[in-house]
Amino acid sequence: MGNPIQTDALIIGAGPVGLFAVFELGLLNLNCHVIDILNKPGGQCAQLYPEKPIYDIPAYPVITGQDLTENLLKQVKPFSPVFHYEQLANKIRKQKNGNWLVETDKGLVFDVKAVVIAAGGGSFEPKKPNIPDLDKYSKSIRYSIDKVDRFKNKDIVILGGGDSALDWTLQLYDIAKSLTLVHRRDKFRGAPATVEKVMSLRDGGKIQFHVGQVNEIIGSDGNLTAVKCIKENKILDLPCDILMPFFGLTMSLGPVDKWGIDLSDERIVVSTETFETSIPGIFAVGDINTYPGKLKLILSGFHEAALMAHAVFKRINPDEKHTLQYTTTSSSLQKKLLNQ
Amino acid sequence: MVVINFISSKGVLKSVNAAEGETIMDCAKNNDIYEIEAECGGGCSCATCHVYIQDEWVDKLDAPTEMEEDMLDFAIDVKENSRLSCQIKIDKTLDGITIQTPEKQF
Ligand SMILES: Cc1cc2nc3c(=O)[nH]c(=O)nc-3n(C[C@H](O)[C@H](O)[C@H](O)COP(=O)(O)OP(=O)(O)OC[C@H]3O[C@@H](n4cnc5c(N)ncnc54)[C@H](O)[C@@H]3O)c2cc1C
Ligand code: FES
């Protein structure tokens, strides 16, 4: 375990609500670090519907998920939050002084006065194809690429036809021993330029492409050697050291349900005054929480973030008198926002 | 009222009444058809409301839009008769349709 990172609040989840929580806490002089299992901010807006328009953000007649995310990042910039991506909040432990220690799956440790869970629909995890014995070969199955070296001179089979499948095809074909792309149809859903490049690799024989479905995997001692692919009622044997399925992501509550916090129907129960959970010092905002009348809207999450921030402030500074200030008229707030 | 027949991956039949205008996904959720997840709530963005349409009904449905086809790429175990149930609106012509739910949505 490395040295813990100390800060006022740790926000778990960089979705729209986690981002706005940085802003509200920042206005109250509270510093934040933010972690997310994904490799980018924006949560559902960036992951599920970046190009789709949202029509119910106050004062924005229309804005895309991507633009909303970018605007929020601009808005929190003055508070210099520190983002840690590809980190899953895994364990949480209370310390004697009342602070929390939060540990991620990659071993980062945070020592914080308040924990804000903004985990939305839960952590995103790759969908797994329905292939028998898939779990036995977990070391040969990759849903992302950490070290490119691992793929050198290997027989790689990539499943899927979206951006991830195509991007990794382009990235890996020339270091792999062989690369085979398997997709259910011969149409791809990806940036046109990317699709074009992949097609020209296929036409030039640099990669193999099959319209079909992989339904069986073969190997020994947890190492894959081949996969079977059904193509027009025929079965093809494809050599395969590494299988990379790209069927998008799913959300699951993940480790949060092991933290002893009261849940109702897989959501965290909170007070609507403070957005504190059943455990003092742990707060929950956005899609992850539930209370009577809860609406899973970005708008509601923003409201929750404001009340949560004031409650966190009171918890950290029980004796300090604290009044509501407007960003329009408060010179001290403006100083912060203009980052002076 | 329109009758929709759901058959689970284990072969268990459940026939339910549906209202015209709702989607097959809505109908499944209202009737605890647990093999339909519908994480995105009908937004055609998750492919976890994937179903198989019984063969004789396939042609009676409007063909999938390009958006639905694209999203089907992210469903598990896609077959010729695969559809996303949130993209199928129920009307009188679907009375008696039989729909099979997959073993896995993710
Ligand atoms: C297709 C679609 C359309 C929508 N349209 C609208 C709309 O028009 N208007 C509207 O208001 N809302 C809309 N919504 C809902 C809106 O997207 C959500 O309300 C909003 O994203 C919730 O924000 P959040 O920050 O609470 O959670 P999320 O956006 O879900 O973000 C949570 C983040 O936390 C991360 N995370 C979770 N657990 C962990 C963990 N243990 N460790 C590390 N990271 C973790 C996740 O990876 C994720 O990035 C729509 C949703 C969908 C799917
Ligand atoms: S409910 Fe998500 S795609 Fe149908």
PDB file of C-alpha atoms in Angstrom, chain B residues 7-71:
ATOM      1  CA  ILE B   7     -40.845 -17.643 -23.362  1.00  0.00           C
ATOM      2  CA  SER B   8     -37.815 -17.640 -21.091  1.00  0.00           C
ATOM      3  CA  SER B   9     -34.474 -19.190 -22.028  1.00  0.00           C
ATOM      4  CA  LYS B  10     -35.492 -22.128 -19.838  1.00  0.00           C
ATOM      5  CA  GLY B  11     -38.661 -22.564 -21.890  1.00  0.00           C
ATOM      6  CA  VAL B  12     -41.168 -21.173 -19.388  1.00  0.00           C
ATOM      7  CA  LEU B  13     -44.146 -19.424 -21.010  1.00  0.00           C
ATOM      8  CA  LYS B  14     -45.731 -16.316 -19.514  1.00  0.00           C
ATOM      9  CA  SER B  15     -48.617 -14.665 -21.338  1.00  0.00           C
ATOM     10  CA  VAL B  16     -49.407 -11.110 -20.346  1.00  0.00           C
ATOM     11  CA  ASN B  17     -51.740  -8.309 -21.367  1.00  0.00           C
ATOM     12  CA  ALA B  18     -50.131  -5.254 -22.879  1.00  0.00           C
ATOM     13  CA  ALA B  19     -51.453  -1.827 -23.734  1.00  0.00           C
ATOM     14  CA  GLU B  20     -51.196  -0.498 -27.258  1.00  0.00           C
ATOM     15  CA  GLY B  21     -48.570   2.187 -27.523  1.00  0.00           C
ATOM     16  CA  GLU B  22     -46.174   0.806 -24.960  1.00  0.00           C
ATOM     17  CA  THR B  23     -43.066  -1.025 -26.103  1.00  0.00           C
ATOM     18  CA  ILE B  24     -42.410  -4.721 -25.659  1.00  0.00           C
ATOM     19  CA  MET B  25     -39.648  -3.728 -23.247  1.00  0.00           C
ATOM     20  CA  ASP B  26     -42.139  -1.685 -21.125  1.00  0.00           C
ATOM     21  CA  CYS B  27     -44.515  -4.608 -21.136  1.00  0.00           C
ATOM     22  CA  ALA B  28     -41.750  -7.014 -20.074  1.00  0.00           C
ATOM     23  CA  LYS B  29     -40.612  -4.757 -17.233  1.00  0.00           C
ATOM     24  CA  ASN B  30     -44.190  -4.249 -16.015  1.00  0.00           C
ATOM     25  CA  ASN B  31     -44.639  -7.987 -15.875  1.00  0.00           C
ATOM     26  CA  ASP B  32     -41.352  -8.987 -14.240  1.00  0.00           C
ATOM     27  CA  ILE B  33     -39.868 -10.687 -17.268  1.00  0.00           C
ATOM     28  CA  TYR B  34     -36.505 -10.802 -15.550  1.00  0.00           C
ATOM     29  CA  GLU B  35     -34.407 -11.825 -18.550  1.00  0.00           C
ATOM     30  CA  ILE B  36     -34.900  -8.325 -19.960  1.00  0.00           C
ATOM     31  CA  GLU B  37     -32.635  -5.793 -18.280  1.00  0.00           C
ATOM     32  CA  ALA B  38     -33.205  -2.560 -20.214  1.00  0.00           C
ATOM     33  CA  GLU B  39     -30.456  -0.647 -18.426  1.00  0.00           C
ATOM     34  CA  CYS B  40     -30.915   2.497 -20.477  1.00  0.00           C
ATOM     35  CA  GLY B  41     -34.671   2.544 -20.025  1.00  0.00           C
ATOM     36  CA  GLY B  42     -35.552   2.369 -23.702  1.00  0.00           C
ATOM     37  CA  GLY B  43     -32.943   4.763 -25.071  1.00  0.00           C
ATOM     38  CA  CYS B  44     -31.595   2.307 -27.666  1.00  0.00           C
ATOM     39  CA  SER B  45     -28.210   2.686 -26.004  1.00  0.00           C
ATOM     40  CA  CYS B  46     -27.587  -0.481 -24.025  1.00  0.00           C
ATOM     41  CA  ALA B  47     -28.772  -3.531 -25.982  1.00  0.00           C
ATOM     42  CA  THR B  48     -29.804  -5.227 -22.730  1.00  0.00           C
ATOM     43  CA  CYS B  49     -33.454  -5.538 -23.834  1.00  0.00           C
ATOM     44  CA  HIS B  50     -32.482  -8.032 -26.533  1.00  0.00           C
ATOM     45  CA  VAL B  51     -35.116 -10.643 -27.528  1.00  0.00           C
ATOM     46  CA  TYR B  52     -35.737 -13.256 -30.212  1.00  0.00           C
ATOM     47  CA  ILE B  53     -38.949 -12.948 -32.205  1.00  0.00           C
ATOM     48  CA  GLN B  54     -40.663 -16.213 -33.092  1.00  0.00           C
ATOM     49  CA  ASP B  55     -40.061 -16.832 -36.790  1.00  0.00           C
ATOM     50  CA  GLU B  56     -43.610 -16.388 -38.084  1.00  0.00           C
ATOM     51  CA  TRP B  57     -43.776 -12.957 -36.448  1.00  0.00           C
ATOM     52  CA  VAL B  58     -40.496 -11.578 -37.727  1.00  0.00           C
ATOM     53  CA  ASP B  59     -41.928 -10.222 -40.974  1.00  0.00           C
ATOM     54  CA  LYS B  60     -44.990  -8.745 -39.307  1.00  0.00           C
ATOM     55  CA  LEU B  61     -42.852  -6.210 -37.485  1.00  0.00           C
ATOM     56  CA  ASP B  62     -41.493  -3.046 -39.011  1.00  0.00           C
ATOM     57  CA  ALA B  63     -37.889  -3.654 -39.969  1.00  0.00           C
ATOM     58  CA  PRO B  64     -35.338  -2.441 -37.425  1.00  0.00           C
ATOM     59  CA  THR B  65     -34.032   1.074 -37.939  1.00  0.00           C
ATOM     60  CA  GLU B  66     -30.365   1.636 -38.579  1.00  0.00           C
ATOM     61  CA  MET B  67     -30.012   2.843 -34.993  1.00  0.00           C
ATOM     62  CA  GLU B  68     -31.440  -0.431 -33.713  1.00  0.00           C
ATOM     63  CA  GLU B  69     -29.227  -2.501 -36.046  1.00  0.00           C
ATOM     64  CA  ASP B  70     -26.189  -0.603 -34.830  1.00  0.00           C
ATOM     65  CA  MET B  71     -27.117  -1.214 -31.210  1.00  0.00           C
TER      66      MET B  71
END
